[in-house]
């Protein structure tokens, strides 16, 4: 049995924010990149450039309108990266980072310092999703069983999308403890 390689993950990010129009409008922009030492294209920071932009407008001291758009990259799970064939050769070092594009907009209500509610609509598209070479099914569709997902050869050519609305509630109970409720349709 050959030893598994050491995998390094590294990256960088920058973010700037500004409040304007008497503190009513908050703007934030950022850029992130992630890299790794395992995948074939993992050391190219240009392949995982993730721009983000968000805005929040205060309608009153309790109500805000929020919107954001961004692109995000994520390294495939270690069960995919660590899969080896019968000759103990790691075969998934050619997988790409999973890519998702997000568009989110909604309203936020903060009745007091310790309570927050949001209602948001979202639209997300997914690219480079790992697909099983054995059966042609995206691995993201196999997670409902009590199995190990990703212990097989894959190709990064799957696509997907998610859209809907989400209700979120948060209650701060102490300085370090809070409760969260979320429902997504």
Coordinates of C-alpha atoms in Angstrom, one line a residue:
X1 CA 0.0 0.0 0.0
X2 CA 1.5 3.3 -1.1
X3 CA 1.2 6.2 1.4
X4 CA -1.4 8.9 0.7
X5 CA 0.0 12.2 -0.4
X6 CA -0.1 15.3 1.9
X7 CA -2.7 17.7 0.5
X8 CA -2.2 21.4 1.1
X9 CA -5.2 23.7 0.9
X10 CA -4.5 27.5 0.7
X11 CA -6.1 30.6 -0.6
X12 CA -6.7 34.3 -0.2
X13 CA -9.5 36.8 0.1
X14 CA -10.1 40.5 0.2
X15 CA -13.3 42.4 1.1
X16 CA -14.2 46.0 1.3
X17 CA -17.4 47.6 2.7
X18 CA -18.8 51.0 2.9
X19 CA -22.0 52.6 4.3
X20 CA -23.4 55.7 2.4
X21 CA -26.5 57.9 2.2
X22 CA -26.5 58.6 6.0
X23 CA -25.6 55.0 6.8
X24 CA -28.8 53.8 5.0
X25 CA -27.1 51.8 2.3
X26 CA -24.4 49.3 3.0
X27 CA -22.3 48.0 0.2
X28 CA -19.7 45.1 0.3
X29 CA -17.5 43.6 -2.4
X30 CA -15.1 40.8 -2.1
X31 CA -12.9 38.4 -4.0
X32 CA -11.7 35.0 -2.9
X33 CA -9.5 32.3 -4.5
X34 CA -8.8 28.7 -3.2
X35 CA -6.0 26.4 -4.2
X36 CA -4.7 22.9 -3.4
X37 CA -1.7 20.7 -4.0
X38 CA -3.6 17.6 -5.0
X39 CA -5.7 18.2 -8.1
X40 CA -4.2 18.8 -11.5
X41 CA -5.4 22.4 -11.8
X42 CA -5.6 23.1 -8.1
X43 CA -2.6 25.4 -7.9
X44 CA -4.1 27.9 -10.5
X45 CA -5.7 30.8 -8.5
X46 CA -7.4 32.1 -11.6
X47 CA -9.6 28.9 -11.9
X48 CA -11.3 29.6 -8.6
X49 CA -11.7 33.4 -8.6
X50 CA -14.9 34.1 -6.6
X51 CA -16.3 37.6 -6.9
X52 CA -19.0 38.7 -4.5
X53 CA -21.2 41.8 -4.1
X54 CA -23.9 42.6 -1.6
X55 CA -26.1 45.5 -0.6
X56 CA -28.3 46.2 2.3
X57 CA -30.7 49.2 2.5
X58 CA -32.2 50.2 5.8
X59 CA -35.9 51.0 5.3
X60 CA -36.1 51.9 9.1
X61 CA -34.3 51.0 12.3
X62 CA -36.0 47.6 12.2
X63 CA -36.4 46.7 8.5
X64 CA -33.7 46.1 5.8
X65 CA -33.8 45.0 2.2
X66 CA -30.8 42.8 1.3
X67 CA -29.4 41.5 -2.0
X68 CA -26.2 39.6 -3.0
X69 CA -24.7 38.0 -6.0
X70 CA -21.6 35.8 -6.0
X71 CA -19.6 33.0 -7.4
X72 CA -18.2 30.3 -5.1
X73 CA -15.8 27.4 -5.5
X74 CA -15.4 24.3 -3.3
X75 CA -12.9 21.5 -3.4
X76 CA -14.5 18.0 -3.9
X77 CA -15.0 15.9 -0.7
X78 CA -12.0 13.9 0.5
X79 CA -13.9 10.7 -0.2
X80 CA -13.7 11.6 -3.9
X81 CA -10.1 12.8 -3.7
X82 CA -8.9 9.8 -1.8
X83 CA -10.5 7.1 -4.0
X84 CA -7.9 4.7 -5.4
X85 CA -8.3 1.9 -8.0
X86 CA -7.3 -1.7 -7.6
X87 CA -3.6 -0.8 -8.2
X88 CA -3.8 1.7 -5.4
X89 CA -3.6 4.6 -7.8
X90 CA -5.5 7.8 -6.8
X91 CA -7.8 8.3 -9.8
X92 CA -9.7 11.5 -9.1
X93 CA -6.9 14.1 -9.0
X94 CA -8.4 15.5 -12.3
X95 CA -11.7 16.7 -10.6
X96 CA -12.4 20.4 -10.8
X97 CA -13.6 22.6 -7.9
X98 CA -17.4 22.6 -7.6
X99 CA -18.7 25.9 -8.8
X100 CA -21.9 27.7 -7.8
X101 CA -23.4 31.0 -8.8
X102 CA -25.7 32.6 -6.2
X103 CA -28.3 35.3 -6.5
X104 CA -30.2 36.2 -3.3
X105 CA -32.6 38.9 -2.3
X106 CA -34.9 39.5 0.6
X107 CA -36.1 41.4 3.6
X108 CA -34.9 41.4 7.2
X109 CA -36.8 42.4 10.3
X110 CA -34.9 43.1 13.6
X111 CA -37.5 43.8 16.3
X112 CA -34.9 43.9 19.1
X113 CA -31.1 43.4 19.5
X114 CA -31.6 39.7 20.3
X115 CA -34.1 38.7 17.6
X116 CA -33.8 38.6 13.8
X117 CA -36.1 37.3 11.0
X118 CA -35.3 37.1 7.3
X119 CA -37.3 36.1 4.2
X120 CA -35.2 35.5 1.1
X121 CA -35.6 34.3 -2.4
X122 CA -32.6 32.5 -4.0
X123 CA -31.5 31.1 -7.3
X124 CA -28.3 29.0 -7.5
X125 CA -26.7 27.2 -10.4
X126 CA -24.1 24.5 -10.0
X127 CA -21.3 23.4 -12.3
X128 CA -18.5 20.9 -12.2
X129 CA -20.6 18.6 -10.1
X130 CA -18.9 15.1 -9.6
X131 CA -20.7 12.4 -11.7
X132 CA -20.1 8.7 -11.2
X133 CA -18.3 7.1 -14.1
X134 CA -19.9 3.8 -13.1
X135 CA -23.6 4.8 -13.4
X136 CA -23.7 8.4 -14.7
X137 CA -25.5 9.8 -11.6
X138 CA -24.4 13.0 -9.9
X139 CA -23.0 12.2 -6.5
X140 CA -25.1 15.0 -5.0
X141 CA -28.2 12.9 -5.8
X142 CA -26.8 9.8 -3.8
X143 CA -26.6 11.3 -0.3
X144 CA -30.0 10.0 1.0
X145 CA -28.8 6.6 2.0
X146 CA -26.4 5.6 4.8
X147 CA -23.6 5.0 2.4
X148 CA -20.2 6.5 1.8
X149 CA -20.6 8.9 -1.1
X150 CA -17.6 9.5 -3.4
X151 CA -15.6 6.3 -3.1
X152 CA -15.5 5.8 -6.9
X153 CA -14.1 7.3 -10.1
X154 CA -15.9 10.5 -11.1
X155 CA -15.9 13.2 -13.8
X156 CA -16.6 16.8 -13.1
X157 CA -19.2 17.5 -15.7
X158 CA -22.5 17.6 -13.8
X159 CA -24.8 20.6 -13.5
X160 CA -27.7 21.6 -11.3
X161 CA -29.8 24.3 -9.9
X162 CA -31.7 25.3 -6.8
X163 CA -34.2 28.0 -6.3
X164 CA -36.8 28.9 -3.7
X165 CA -37.5 30.9 -0.6
X166 CA -36.1 30.7 2.9
X167 CA -37.5 31.9 6.2
X168 CA -34.9 32.3 9.0
X169 CA -35.3 33.2 12.6
X170 CA -32.6 33.8 15.2
X171 CA -32.9 34.5 18.9
X172 CA -29.9 35.3 21.0
X173 CA -30.2 33.6 24.4
X174 CA -26.9 34.7 26.0
X175 CA -23.7 36.3 24.7
X176 CA -22.5 32.9 23.4
X177 CA -25.7 30.9 22.9
X178 CA -28.5 31.4 20.5
X179 CA -31.3 29.5 18.8
X180 CA -31.9 29.3 15.0
X181 CA -34.9 28.2 13.0
X182 CA -34.9 27.9 9.2
X183 CA -37.4 26.6 6.7
X184 CA -36.5 26.4 3.0
X185 CA -39.0 25.7 0.2

